[in-house]
PDB file of C-alpha atoms in Angstrom:
ATOM      1  CA  UNK G   1       0.000   0.000   0.000  1.00  0.00           C
ATOM      2  CA  UNK G   2       1.380   3.400  -0.954  1.00  0.00           C
ATOM      3  CA  UNK G   3       0.170   6.322   1.132  1.00  0.00           C
ATOM      4  CA  UNK G   4       1.012   9.646  -0.427  1.00  0.00           C
ATOM      5  CA  UNK G   5      -0.504  12.920   0.664  1.00  0.00           C
ATOM      6  CA  UNK G   6      -0.805  15.982  -1.550  1.00  0.00           C
ATOM      7  CA  UNK G   7       2.705  17.050  -2.550  1.00  0.00           C
ATOM      8  CA  UNK G   8       1.601  20.684  -2.435  1.00  0.00           C
ATOM      9  CA  UNK G   9       0.348  20.518   1.163  1.00  0.00           C
ATOM     10  CA  UNK G  10       2.449  21.702   4.108  1.00  0.00           C
ATOM     11  CA  UNK G  11       3.086  18.108   5.176  1.00  0.00           C
ATOM     12  CA  UNK G  12       3.713  15.400   2.617  1.00  0.00           C
ATOM     13  CA  UNK G  13       4.265  11.703   3.369  1.00  0.00           C
ATOM     14  CA  UNK G  14       5.403   8.850   1.163  1.00  0.00           C
ATOM     15  CA  UNK G  15       5.481   5.775   3.397  1.00  0.00           C
ATOM     16  CA  UNK G  16       5.452   2.926   0.906  1.00  0.00           C
ATOM     17  CA  UNK G  17       4.743  -0.471   2.496  1.00  0.00           C
ATOM     18  CA  UNK G  18       4.579   1.061   5.995  1.00  0.00           C
ATOM     19  CA  UNK G  19       1.505   3.166   5.280  1.00  0.00           C
ATOM     20  CA  UNK G  20      -0.913   0.446   6.394  1.00  0.00           C
ATOM     21  CA  UNK G  21       0.733   0.122   9.814  1.00  0.00           C
ATOM     22  CA  UNK G  22       0.606   3.891  10.265  1.00  0.00           C
ATOM     23  CA  UNK G  23      -3.075   3.959   9.321  1.00  0.00           C
ATOM     24  CA  UNK G  24      -3.794   1.202  11.840  1.00  0.00           C
ATOM     25  CA  UNK G  25      -1.990   3.154  14.529  1.00  0.00           C
ATOM     26  CA  UNK G  26      -4.000   6.290  13.750  1.00  0.00           C
ATOM     27  CA  UNK G  27      -7.224   4.278  13.913  1.00  0.00           C
ATOM     28  CA  UNK G  28      -6.200   2.849  17.289  1.00  0.00           C
ATOM     29  CA  UNK G  29      -5.445   6.347  18.575  1.00  0.00           C
ATOM     30  CA  UNK G  30      -8.848   7.522  17.397  1.00  0.00           C
ATOM     31  CA  UNK G  31     -10.509   4.701  19.305  1.00  0.00           C
ATOM     32  CA  UNK G  32      -8.424   5.520  22.390  1.00  0.00           C
ATOM     33  CA  UNK G  33      -9.428   9.213  22.258  1.00  0.00           C
ATOM     34  CA  UNK G  34      -5.719  10.003  22.343  1.00  0.00           C
ATOM     35  CA  UNK G  35      -5.777  13.672  21.286  1.00  0.00           C
ATOM     36  CA  UNK G  36      -8.277  14.744  23.925  1.00  0.00           C
ATOM     37  CA  UNK G  37      -6.504  12.752  26.631  1.00  0.00           C
ATOM     38  CA  UNK G  38      -3.136  14.248  25.703  1.00  0.00           C
ATOM     39  CA  UNK G  39      -4.458  17.811  26.002  1.00  0.00           C
ATOM     40  CA  UNK G  40      -6.058  16.774  29.315  1.00  0.00           C
ATOM     41  CA  UNK G  41      -2.568  15.728  30.554  1.00  0.00           C
ATOM     42  CA  UNK G  42      -3.641  12.109  31.009  1.00  0.00           C
ATOM     43  CA  UNK G  43      -0.581  10.230  32.298  1.00  0.00           C
ATOM     44  CA  UNK G  44      -2.083   6.840  31.409  1.00  0.00           C
ATOM     45  CA  UNK G  45      -1.211   7.519  27.764  1.00  0.00           C
ATOM     46  CA  UNK G  46       2.377   6.663  28.715  1.00  0.00           C
ATOM     47  CA  UNK G  47       1.848   4.369  31.714  1.00  0.00           C
ATOM     48  CA  UNK G  48      -1.469   2.503  31.263  1.00  0.00           C
ATOM     49  CA  UNK G  49      -1.821   1.594  34.946  1.00  0.00           C
ATOM     50  CA  UNK G  50      -3.575   4.622  36.548  1.00  0.00           C
ATOM     51  CA  UNK G  51      -2.034   3.935  39.970  1.00  0.00           C
ATOM     52  CA  UNK G  52       1.492   3.731  38.541  1.00  0.00           C
ATOM     53  CA  UNK G  53       0.909   6.812  36.388  1.00  0.00           C
ATOM     54  CA  UNK G  54      -0.274   8.777  39.421  1.00  0.00           C
ATOM     55  CA  UNK G  55       3.003   7.953  41.171  1.00  0.00           C
ATOM     56  CA  UNK G  56       4.984   9.623  38.386  1.00  0.00           C
ATOM     57  CA  UNK G  57       4.013  13.311  38.619  1.00  0.00           C
ATOM     58  CA  UNK G  58       6.235  14.293  35.699  1.00  0.00           C
ATOM     59  CA  UNK G  59       3.807  12.628  33.285  1.00  0.00           C
ATOM     60  CA  UNK G  60       1.075  15.155  33.951  1.00  0.00           C
ATOM     61  CA  UNK G  61       3.120  18.023  35.380  1.00  0.00           C
ATOM     62  CA  UNK G  62       5.515  18.382  32.439  1.00  0.00           C
ATOM     63  CA  UNK G  63       2.945  19.099  29.728  1.00  0.00           C
ATOM     64  CA  UNK G  64       3.015  22.889  30.015  1.00  0.00           C
ATOM     65  CA  UNK G  65       4.575  23.177  26.573  1.00  0.00           C
ATOM     66  CA  UNK G  66       1.103  22.643  25.094  1.00  0.00           C
ATOM     67  CA  UNK G  67       0.136  26.181  26.135  1.00  0.00           C
ATOM     68  CA  UNK G  68       3.397  28.007  25.389  1.00  0.00           C
ATOM     69  CA  UNK G  69       2.319  29.758  22.136  1.00  0.00           C
ATOM     70  CA  UNK G  70      -0.714  31.340  23.780  1.00  0.00           C
ATOM     71  CA  UNK G  71       1.187  32.245  26.945  1.00  0.00           C
ATOM     72  CA  UNK G  72       4.028  33.707  24.877  1.00  0.00           C
ATOM     73  CA  UNK G  73       1.639  35.978  22.983  1.00  0.00           C
ATOM     74  CA  UNK G  74       0.167  37.150  26.294  1.00  0.00           C
ATOM     75  CA  UNK G  75       3.567  38.393  27.475  1.00  0.00           C
ATOM     76  CA  UNK G  76       4.692  39.782  24.114  1.00  0.00           C
ATOM     77  CA  UNK G  77       4.265  43.381  25.272  1.00  0.00           C
ATOM     78  CA  UNK G  78       6.463  42.963  28.341  1.00  0.00           C
ATOM     79  CA  UNK G  79       9.149  41.141  26.359  1.00  0.00           C
ATOM     80  CA  UNK G  80       9.216  43.875  23.719  1.00  0.00           C
ATOM     81  CA  UNK G  81       9.431  46.558  26.413  1.00  0.00           C
ATOM     82  CA  UNK G  82      12.362  44.717  27.987  1.00  0.00           C
ATOM     83  CA  UNK G  83      14.222  44.594  24.666  1.00  0.00           C
ATOM     84  CA  UNK G  84      13.656  48.338  24.173  1.00  0.00           C
ATOM     85  CA  UNK G  85      14.950  49.015  27.696  1.00  0.00           C
ATOM     86  CA  UNK G  86      18.128  47.043  26.998  1.00  0.00           C
ATOM     87  CA  UNK G  87      18.749  48.841  23.710  1.00  0.00           C
ATOM     88  CA  UNK G  88      18.187  52.225  25.352  1.00  0.00           C
ATOM     89  CA  UNK G  89      20.720  51.300  28.057  1.00  0.00           C
ATOM     90  CA  UNK G  90      23.407  51.004  25.376  1.00  0.00           C
ATOM     91  CA  UNK G  91      23.981  47.271  25.308  1.00  0.00           C
ATOM     92  CA  UNK G  92      25.268  45.893  22.015  1.00  0.00           C
ATOM     93  CA  UNK G  93      25.782  42.195  22.835  1.00  0.00           C
ATOM     94  CA  UNK G  94      23.938  39.558  24.851  1.00  0.00           C
ATOM     95  CA  UNK G  95      25.438  36.309  26.095  1.00  0.00           C
ATOM     96  CA  UNK G  96      23.398  33.282  27.170  1.00  0.00           C
ATOM     97  CA  UNK G  97      25.208  31.408  29.939  1.00  0.00           C
ATOM     98  CA  UNK G  98      23.576  27.985  29.932  1.00  0.00           C
ATOM     99  CA  UNK G  99      23.805  24.300  29.116  1.00  0.00           C
ATOM    100  CA  UNK G 100      21.652  21.784  27.248  1.00  0.00           C
ATOM    101  CA  UNK G 101      17.971  22.571  26.952  1.00  0.00           C
ATOM    102  CA  UNK G 102      18.353  26.161  28.152  1.00  0.00           C
ATOM    103  CA  UNK G 103      20.922  27.043  25.491  1.00  0.00           C
ATOM    104  CA  UNK G 104      20.070  25.057  22.356  1.00  0.00           C
ATOM    105  CA  UNK G 105      17.001  27.035  21.296  1.00  0.00           C
ATOM    106  CA  UNK G 106      18.729  30.448  21.717  1.00  0.00           C
ATOM    107  CA  UNK G 107      21.620  29.126  19.658  1.00  0.00           C
ATOM    108  CA  UNK G 108      19.258  28.087  16.856  1.00  0.00           C
ATOM    109  CA  UNK G 109      17.544  31.486  16.961  1.00  0.00           C
ATOM    110  CA  UNK G 110      20.905  33.251  16.754  1.00  0.00           C
ATOM    111  CA  UNK G 111      22.128  31.187  13.821  1.00  0.00           C
ATOM    112  CA  UNK G 112      18.883  31.199  11.820  1.00  0.00           C
ATOM    113  CA  UNK G 113      17.700  34.772  12.408  1.00  0.00           C
ATOM    114  CA  UNK G 114      20.732  36.776  13.462  1.00  0.00           C
ATOM    115  CA  UNK G 115      22.318  39.153  13.447  1.00  0.00           C
ATOM    116  CA  UNK G 116      19.417  41.581  12.965  1.00  0.00           C
ATOM    117  CA  UNK G 117      20.283  45.209  12.314  1.00  0.00           C
ATOM    118  CA  UNK G 118      19.398  47.451  15.240  1.00  0.00           C
ATOM    119  CA  UNK G 119      19.321  44.604  17.780  1.00  0.00           C
ATOM    120  CA  UNK G 120      21.892  42.942  20.015  1.00  0.00           C
ATOM    121  CA  UNK G 121      24.336  40.352  18.761  1.00  0.00           C
ATOM    122  CA  UNK G 122      23.549  37.163  20.622  1.00  0.00           C
ATOM    123  CA  UNK G 123      26.217  34.701  21.748  1.00  0.00           C
ATOM    124  CA  UNK G 124      25.650  31.383  23.511  1.00  0.00           C
ATOM    125  CA  UNK G 125      28.254  29.964  25.874  1.00  0.00           C
ATOM    126  CA  UNK G 126      27.558  26.306  26.572  1.00  0.00           C
ATOM    127  CA  UNK G 127      31.075  24.902  26.791  1.00  0.00           C
ATOM    128  CA  UNK G 128      33.265  24.970  29.888  1.00  0.00           C
ATOM    129  CA  UNK G 129      36.419  24.441  27.848  1.00  0.00           C
ATOM    130  CA  UNK G 130      38.743  27.269  28.931  1.00  0.00           C
ATOM    131  CA  UNK G 131      39.511  28.199  25.342  1.00  0.00           C
ATOM    132  CA  UNK G 132      35.806  28.587  24.503  1.00  0.00           C
ATOM    133  CA  UNK G 133      35.313  30.883  27.483  1.00  0.00           C
ATOM    134  CA  UNK G 134      38.413  32.944  26.671  1.00  0.00           C
ATOM    135  CA  UNK G 135      37.455  33.271  23.000  1.00  0.00           C
ATOM    136  CA  UNK G 136      34.044  34.635  23.899  1.00  0.00           C
ATOM    137  CA  UNK G 137      35.513  37.022  26.461  1.00  0.00           C
ATOM    138  CA  UNK G 138      37.751  38.474  23.742  1.00  0.00           C
ATOM    139  CA  UNK G 139      34.774  39.110  21.416  1.00  0.00           C
ATOM    140  CA  UNK G 140      32.680  41.187  23.791  1.00  0.00           C
ATOM    141  CA  UNK G 141      32.923  44.405  25.769  1.00  0.00           C
ATOM    142  CA  UNK G 142      31.696  43.472  29.277  1.00  0.00           C
ATOM    143  CA  UNK G 143      30.462  47.006  29.877  1.00  0.00           C
ATOM    144  CA  UNK G 144      28.067  46.814  26.904  1.00  0.00           C
ATOM    145  CA  UNK G 145      27.076  43.154  27.231  1.00  0.00           C
ATOM    146  CA  UNK G 146      23.948  41.780  28.879  1.00  0.00           C
ATOM    147  CA  UNK G 147      24.535  38.377  30.452  1.00  0.00           C
ATOM    148  CA  UNK G 148      21.574  35.964  30.588  1.00  0.00           C
ATOM    149  CA  UNK G 149      22.156  33.392  33.326  1.00  0.00           C
ATOM    150  CA  UNK G 150      19.924  30.527  32.261  1.00  0.00           C
ATOM    151  CA  UNK G 151      19.314  27.449  34.408  1.00  0.00           C
ATOM    152  CA  UNK G 152      15.973  25.758  34.999  1.00  0.00           C
ATOM    153  CA  UNK G 153      17.019  24.114  38.252  1.00  0.00           C
ATOM    154  CA  UNK G 154      19.158  27.045  39.324  1.00  0.00           C
ATOM    155  CA  UNK G 155      21.927  24.665  40.308  1.00  0.00           C
ATOM    156  CA  UNK G 156      23.620  23.861  36.994  1.00  0.00           C
ATOM    157  CA  UNK G 157      27.298  23.939  37.958  1.00  0.00           C
ATOM    158  CA  UNK G 158      28.507  24.948  34.493  1.00  0.00           C
ATOM    159  CA  UNK G 159      26.119  27.905  34.318  1.00  0.00           C
ATOM    160  CA  UNK G 160      27.071  29.079  37.801  1.00  0.00           C
ATOM    161  CA  UNK G 161      30.749  28.800  36.854  1.00  0.00           C
ATOM    162  CA  UNK G 162      30.182  31.051  33.820  1.00  0.00           C
ATOM    163  CA  UNK G 163      28.449  33.601  36.067  1.00  0.00           C
ATOM    164  CA  UNK G 164      31.280  33.567  38.593  1.00  0.00           C
ATOM    165  CA  UNK G 165      33.758  34.159  35.767  1.00  0.00           C
ATOM    166  CA  UNK G 166      32.030  37.140  34.148  1.00  0.00           C
ATOM    167  CA  UNK G 167      30.476  38.904  37.154  1.00  0.00           C
ATOM    168  CA  UNK G 168      33.829  40.073  38.616  1.00  0.00           C
ATOM    169  CA  UNK G 169      34.862  41.358  35.180  1.00  0.00           C
ATOM    170  CA  UNK G 170      31.790  43.572  35.011  1.00  0.00           C
ATOM    171  CA  UNK G 171      32.214  44.597  38.671  1.00  0.00           C
ATOM    172  CA  UNK G 172      35.628  46.043  37.843  1.00  0.00           C
ATOM    173  CA  UNK G 173      34.059  48.375  35.275  1.00  0.00           C
ATOM    174  CA  UNK G 174      30.862  49.640  36.893  1.00  0.00           C
ATOM    175  CA  UNK G 175      29.471  50.184  40.404  1.00  0.00           C
ATOM    176  CA  UNK G 176      26.254  48.222  39.765  1.00  0.00           C
ATOM    177  CA  UNK G 177      27.358  45.016  37.984  1.00  0.00           C
ATOM    178  CA  UNK G 178      24.014  43.302  38.631  1.00  0.00           C
ATOM    179  CA  UNK G 179      22.368  45.646  36.131  1.00  0.00           C
ATOM    180  CA  UNK G 180      24.245  43.794  33.371  1.00  0.00           C
ATOM    181  CA  UNK G 181      22.747  40.435  34.356  1.00  0.00           C
ATOM    182  CA  UNK G 182      19.312  38.846  34.069  1.00  0.00           C
ATOM    183  CA  UNK G 183      18.364  35.357  35.141  1.00  0.00           C
ATOM    184  CA  UNK G 184      15.945  32.777  33.786  1.00  0.00           C
ATOM    185  CA  UNK G 185      15.152  30.051  36.300  1.00  0.00           C
ATOM    186  CA  UNK G 186      12.245  28.228  37.893  1.00  0.00           C
ATOM    187  CA  UNK G 187      10.601  30.093  40.786  1.00  0.00           C
ATOM    188  CA  UNK G 188      12.157  29.547  44.201  1.00  0.00           C
ATOM    189  CA  UNK G 189      15.499  28.255  42.933  1.00  0.00           C
ATOM    190  CA  UNK G 190      18.754  29.171  44.642  1.00  0.00           C
ATOM    191  CA  UNK G 191      19.734  31.067  41.502  1.00  0.00           C
ATOM    192  CA  UNK G 192      16.667  33.288  41.800  1.00  0.00           C
ATOM    193  CA  UNK G 193      17.631  34.122  45.378  1.00  0.00           C
ATOM    194  CA  UNK G 194      21.218  34.881  44.355  1.00  0.00           C
ATOM    195  CA  UNK G 195      20.009  37.125  41.524  1.00  0.00           C
ATOM    196  CA  UNK G 196      17.931  39.201  43.924  1.00  0.00           C
ATOM    197  CA  UNK G 197      20.820  39.468  46.367  1.00  0.00           C
ATOM    198  CA  UNK G 198      23.109  40.696  43.575  1.00  0.00           C
ATOM    199  CA  UNK G 199      20.466  43.160  42.324  1.00  0.00           C
ATOM    200  CA  UNK G 200      20.147  41.630  38.852  1.00  0.00           C
ATOM    201  CA  UNK G 201      18.316  43.788  36.336  1.00  0.00           C
ATOM    202  CA  UNK G 202      15.470  41.282  36.013  1.00  0.00           C
ATOM    203  CA  UNK G 203      14.393  37.766  36.992  1.00  0.00           C
ATOM    204  CA  UNK G 204      12.415  35.859  34.366  1.00  0.00           C
ATOM    205  CA  UNK G 205      10.542  32.830  35.712  1.00  0.00           C
ATOM    206  CA  UNK G 206      10.725  29.437  34.116  1.00  0.00           C
ATOM    207  CA  UNK G 207       7.733  27.119  34.111  1.00  0.00           C
ATOM    208  CA  UNK G 208       8.076  24.018  36.305  1.00  0.00           C
ATOM    209  CA  UNK G 209       5.617  22.284  33.946  1.00  0.00           C
ATOM    210  CA  UNK G 210       7.978  22.664  30.956  1.00  0.00           C
ATOM    211  CA  UNK G 211      11.096  20.511  30.628  1.00  0.00           C
ATOM    212  CA  UNK G 212      14.291  22.162  29.439  1.00  0.00           C
ATOM    213  CA  UNK G 213      14.316  20.672  25.951  1.00  0.00           C
ATOM    214  CA  UNK G 214      10.709  21.813  25.375  1.00  0.00           C
ATOM    215  CA  UNK G 215      11.401  25.415  26.416  1.00  0.00           C
ATOM    216  CA  UNK G 216      12.046  27.109  23.056  1.00  0.00           C
ATOM    217  CA  UNK G 217       8.801  29.103  23.327  1.00  0.00           C
ATOM    218  CA  UNK G 218       9.164  29.809  27.053  1.00  0.00           C
ATOM    219  CA  UNK G 219      11.285  32.545  28.634  1.00  0.00           C
ATOM    220  CA  UNK G 220      14.370  30.374  28.103  1.00  0.00           C
ATOM    221  CA  UNK G 221      13.967  30.871  24.364  1.00  0.00           C
ATOM    222  CA  UNK G 222      11.901  34.050  24.067  1.00  0.00           C
ATOM    223  CA  UNK G 223      14.079  36.371  26.188  1.00  0.00           C
ATOM    224  CA  UNK G 224      17.223  35.799  24.086  1.00  0.00           C
ATOM    225  CA  UNK G 225      15.099  35.804  20.921  1.00  0.00           C
ATOM    226  CA  UNK G 226      13.514  39.223  21.549  1.00  0.00           C
ATOM    227  CA  UNK G 227      16.948  40.754  22.227  1.00  0.00           C
ATOM    228  CA  UNK G 228      18.208  39.265  18.976  1.00  0.00           C
ATOM    229  CA  UNK G 229      15.326  40.706  16.963  1.00  0.00           C
ATOM    230  CA  UNK G 230      13.404  37.523  16.151  1.00  0.00           C
ATOM    231  CA  UNK G 231       9.869  38.476  14.988  1.00  0.00           C
ATOM    232  CA  UNK G 232       8.202  36.972  18.047  1.00  0.00           C
ATOM    233  CA  UNK G 233       4.630  37.857  17.176  1.00  0.00           C
ATOM    234  CA  UNK G 234       4.866  36.058  13.836  1.00  0.00           C
ATOM    235  CA  UNK G 235       6.719  33.125  15.388  1.00  0.00           C
ATOM    236  CA  UNK G 236       4.199  32.680  18.204  1.00  0.00           C
ATOM    237  CA  UNK G 237       1.155  33.186  15.974  1.00  0.00           C
ATOM    238  CA  UNK G 238       2.398  30.418  13.675  1.00  0.00           C
ATOM    239  CA  UNK G 239       3.049  28.181  16.668  1.00  0.00           C
ATOM    240  CA  UNK G 240      -0.437  28.894  18.010  1.00  0.00           C
ATOM    241  CA  UNK G 241      -1.942  28.109  14.603  1.00  0.00           C
ATOM    242  CA  UNK G 242      -0.126  24.771  14.574  1.00  0.00           C
ATOM    243  CA  UNK G 243      -1.303  24.067  18.131  1.00  0.00           C
ATOM    244  CA  UNK G 244      -4.876  24.592  16.947  1.00  0.00           C
ATOM    245  CA  UNK G 245      -4.290  22.182  14.047  1.00  0.00           C
ATOM    246  CA  UNK G 246      -3.135  19.635  16.618  1.00  0.00           C
ATOM    247  CA  UNK G 247      -5.932  20.370  19.110  1.00  0.00           C
ATOM    248  CA  UNK G 248      -8.130  17.871  20.968  1.00  0.00           C
ATOM    249  CA  UNK G 249     -11.079  18.261  18.585  1.00  0.00           C
ATOM    250  CA  UNK G 250      -9.076  17.664  15.387  1.00  0.00           C
ATOM    251  CA  UNK G 251      -9.528  14.157  13.889  1.00  0.00           C
ATOM    252  CA  UNK G 252      -6.409  12.091  14.482  1.00  0.00           C
ATOM    253  CA  UNK G 253      -5.784  11.488  10.773  1.00  0.00           C
ATOM    254  CA  UNK G 254      -5.743  15.264  10.194  1.00  0.00           C
ATOM    255  CA  UNK G 255      -3.583  16.091  13.210  1.00  0.00           C
ATOM    256  CA  UNK G 256      -0.047  16.884  11.932  1.00  0.00           C
ATOM    257  CA  UNK G 257       1.636  16.031  15.238  1.00  0.00           C
ATOM    258  CA  UNK G 258      -0.084  12.668  15.656  1.00  0.00           C
ATOM    259  CA  UNK G 259       0.445  11.648  12.030  1.00  0.00           C
ATOM    260  CA  UNK G 260       4.146  12.493  12.380  1.00  0.00           C
ATOM    261  CA  UNK G 261       4.347  10.567  15.657  1.00  0.00           C
ATOM    262  CA  UNK G 262       2.585   7.550  14.209  1.00  0.00           C
ATOM    263  CA  UNK G 263       4.878   7.511  11.174  1.00  0.00           C
ATOM    264  CA  UNK G 264       8.045   7.814  13.235  1.00  0.00           C
ATOM    265  CA  UNK G 265       6.886   5.278  15.790  1.00  0.00           C
ATOM    266  CA  UNK G 266       5.735   2.598  13.354  1.00  0.00           C
ATOM    267  CA  UNK G 267       8.785   2.922  11.106  1.00  0.00           C
ATOM    268  CA  UNK G 268      11.016   2.866  14.187  1.00  0.00           C
ATOM    269  CA  UNK G 269       9.383  -0.355  15.339  1.00  0.00           C
ATOM    270  CA  UNK G 270      10.004  -1.769  11.873  1.00  0.00           C
ATOM    271  CA  UNK G 271      13.736  -0.995  12.106  1.00  0.00           C
ATOM    272  CA  UNK G 272      13.788   2.391  10.366  1.00  0.00           C
ATOM    273  CA  UNK G 273      14.873   4.190  13.513  1.00  0.00           C
ATOM    274  CA  UNK G 274      17.418   6.620  11.991  1.00  0.00           C
ATOM    275  CA  UNK G 275      15.505   9.888  11.495  1.00  0.00           C
ATOM    276  CA  UNK G 276      17.624  11.446   8.774  1.00  0.00           C
ATOM    277  CA  UNK G 277      17.084  15.214   8.593  1.00  0.00           C
ATOM    278  CA  UNK G 278      17.412  16.932   5.220  1.00  0.00           C
ATOM    279  CA  UNK G 279      17.238  20.675   5.828  1.00  0.00           C
ATOM    280  CA  UNK G 280      17.327  23.770   3.638  1.00  0.00           C
ATOM    281  CA  UNK G 281      20.674  25.616   4.091  1.00  0.00           C
ATOM    282  CA  UNK G 282      19.095  28.412   6.151  1.00  0.00           C
ATOM    283  CA  UNK G 283      17.590  25.843   8.538  1.00  0.00           C
ATOM    284  CA  UNK G 284      20.688  23.684   9.110  1.00  0.00           C
ATOM    285  CA  UNK G 285      21.185  24.999  12.687  1.00  0.00           C
ATOM    286  CA  UNK G 286      17.739  23.599  13.561  1.00  0.00           C
ATOM    287  CA  UNK G 287      19.225  20.098  13.515  1.00  0.00           C
ATOM    288  CA  UNK G 288      21.237  20.619  16.731  1.00  0.00           C
ATOM    289  CA  UNK G 289      18.058  21.398  18.670  1.00  0.00           C
ATOM    290  CA  UNK G 290      16.037  18.663  16.944  1.00  0.00           C
ATOM    291  CA  UNK G 291      18.770  16.113  17.717  1.00  0.00           C
ATOM    292  CA  UNK G 292      18.399  16.567  21.451  1.00  0.00           C
ATOM    293  CA  UNK G 293      14.625  16.889  21.339  1.00  0.00           C
ATOM    294  CA  UNK G 294      14.165  13.630  19.409  1.00  0.00           C
ATOM    295  CA  UNK G 295      16.897  11.551  21.026  1.00  0.00           C
ATOM    296  CA  UNK G 296      16.217  12.556  24.627  1.00  0.00           C
ATOM    297  CA  UNK G 297      12.436  12.388  24.306  1.00  0.00           C
ATOM    298  CA  UNK G 298      12.235   8.980  22.619  1.00  0.00           C
ATOM    299  CA  UNK G 299      15.338   7.344  24.091  1.00  0.00           C
ATOM    300  CA  UNK G 300      13.662   5.626  27.023  1.00  0.00           C
ATOM    301  CA  UNK G 301      13.543   2.065  28.348  1.00  0.00           C
ATOM    302  CA  UNK G 302      16.080   0.735  25.855  1.00  0.00           C
ATOM    303  CA  UNK G 303      14.206   2.078  22.842  1.00  0.00           C
ATOM    304  CA  UNK G 304      14.309   5.257  20.828  1.00  0.00           C
ATOM    305  CA  UNK G 305      14.863   7.049  17.557  1.00  0.00           C
ATOM    306  CA  UNK G 306      18.254   8.310  16.436  1.00  0.00           C
ATOM    307  CA  UNK G 307      18.308  11.697  14.672  1.00  0.00           C
ATOM    308  CA  UNK G 308      20.938  11.978  11.929  1.00  0.00           C
ATOM    309  CA  UNK G 309      21.458  15.427  10.334  1.00  0.00           C
ATOM    310  CA  UNK G 310      22.631  15.202   6.713  1.00  0.00           C
ATOM    311  CA  UNK G 311      24.243  18.417   5.476  1.00  0.00           C
ATOM    312  CA  UNK G 312      25.293  16.865   2.172  1.00  0.00           C
ATOM    313  CA  UNK G 313      23.001  13.900   1.407  1.00  0.00           C
ATOM    314  CA  UNK G 314      24.223  11.148  -0.885  1.00  0.00           C
ATOM    315  CA  UNK G 315      22.230   9.008  -3.316  1.00  0.00           C
ATOM    316  CA  UNK G 316      19.778   6.334  -2.110  1.00  0.00           C
ATOM    317  CA  UNK G 317      22.367   3.588  -2.659  1.00  0.00           C
ATOM    318  CA  UNK G 318      24.516   5.055   0.156  1.00  0.00           C
ATOM    319  CA  UNK G 319      21.966   4.285   2.887  1.00  0.00           C
ATOM    320  CA  UNK G 320      20.787   1.125   4.578  1.00  0.00           C
ATOM    321  CA  UNK G 321      17.289  -0.095   5.357  1.00  0.00           C
ATOM    322  CA  UNK G 322      17.250   1.654   8.730  1.00  0.00           C
ATOM    323  CA  UNK G 323      16.571   5.189   7.439  1.00  0.00           C
ATOM    324  CA  UNK G 324      13.521   7.419   7.449  1.00  0.00           C
ATOM    325  CA  UNK G 325      14.140  10.709   5.661  1.00  0.00           C
ATOM    326  CA  UNK G 326      12.555  13.941   6.834  1.00  0.00           C
ATOM    327  CA  UNK G 327      12.888  17.067   4.723  1.00  0.00           C
ATOM    328  CA  UNK G 328      12.277  20.499   6.236  1.00  0.00           C
ATOM    329  CA  UNK G 329      12.306  23.539   3.983  1.00  0.00           C
TER     330      UNK G 329
END
């Protein structure tokens, strides 16, 4: 059975002999009322036993990413005002001090969108190698740089080490060094307390219900993005439109997220577990974020999908039977 959707639609699938398995999976999800239950944060979607699911609070308490587009639009005014304040203060560069989920999305934003004329140049420091730290320090003027200390838990040792390296440098140059620092962290963390003690310019709260790798549309991604000049309103409106297309009332077979999940899952079960990403040149940086998102989210209990970015794809004869190709343009 060959399942091919309209080549001119936003999403196009050619699944060959695997189409029937994907269709069966979508039918099963329809019968299980999966879309509505997902939006209702039903933990039994992942752990069928209700008692066992209830004992794992992360299942239901880490689904806040579903609402991020709408929540981001609600705070668009305050984010824009913050960016204008920073520009008026004379800052020319911003540096994200973070690791993993808190730094990958800002790095993608910087590489895809930046630099934008009239906005800050955004740098991301996510390596503790001394040479990486020294190289960045040489490229910026600490007096005109805003440092974004980004740690969801507030206890990330690498992030705190970056802060302890740069804070004294700024303190040598101005009497109020805290004004050159903002923090993004979950409420009540030790980092939030330290930021208030050091009189940081601003504390941006993280959302405990959003895991680090899902935080691209939370403050962890949006604060660096607005400083960089990313068109946030357009970005968030498109994300909200996609969320509506994937909403609880949309039939499963017309839900882009569930169709993608069914295709990846069924082909992975059949041995095609290498998600090979073919990206337009301008979108190549997206692969570094997608790698972590896919691998860390699906790599559980001895199973998972392996993302493989392909900057220069070869002919079909160069690949084995374990590949599923995904093109993003």
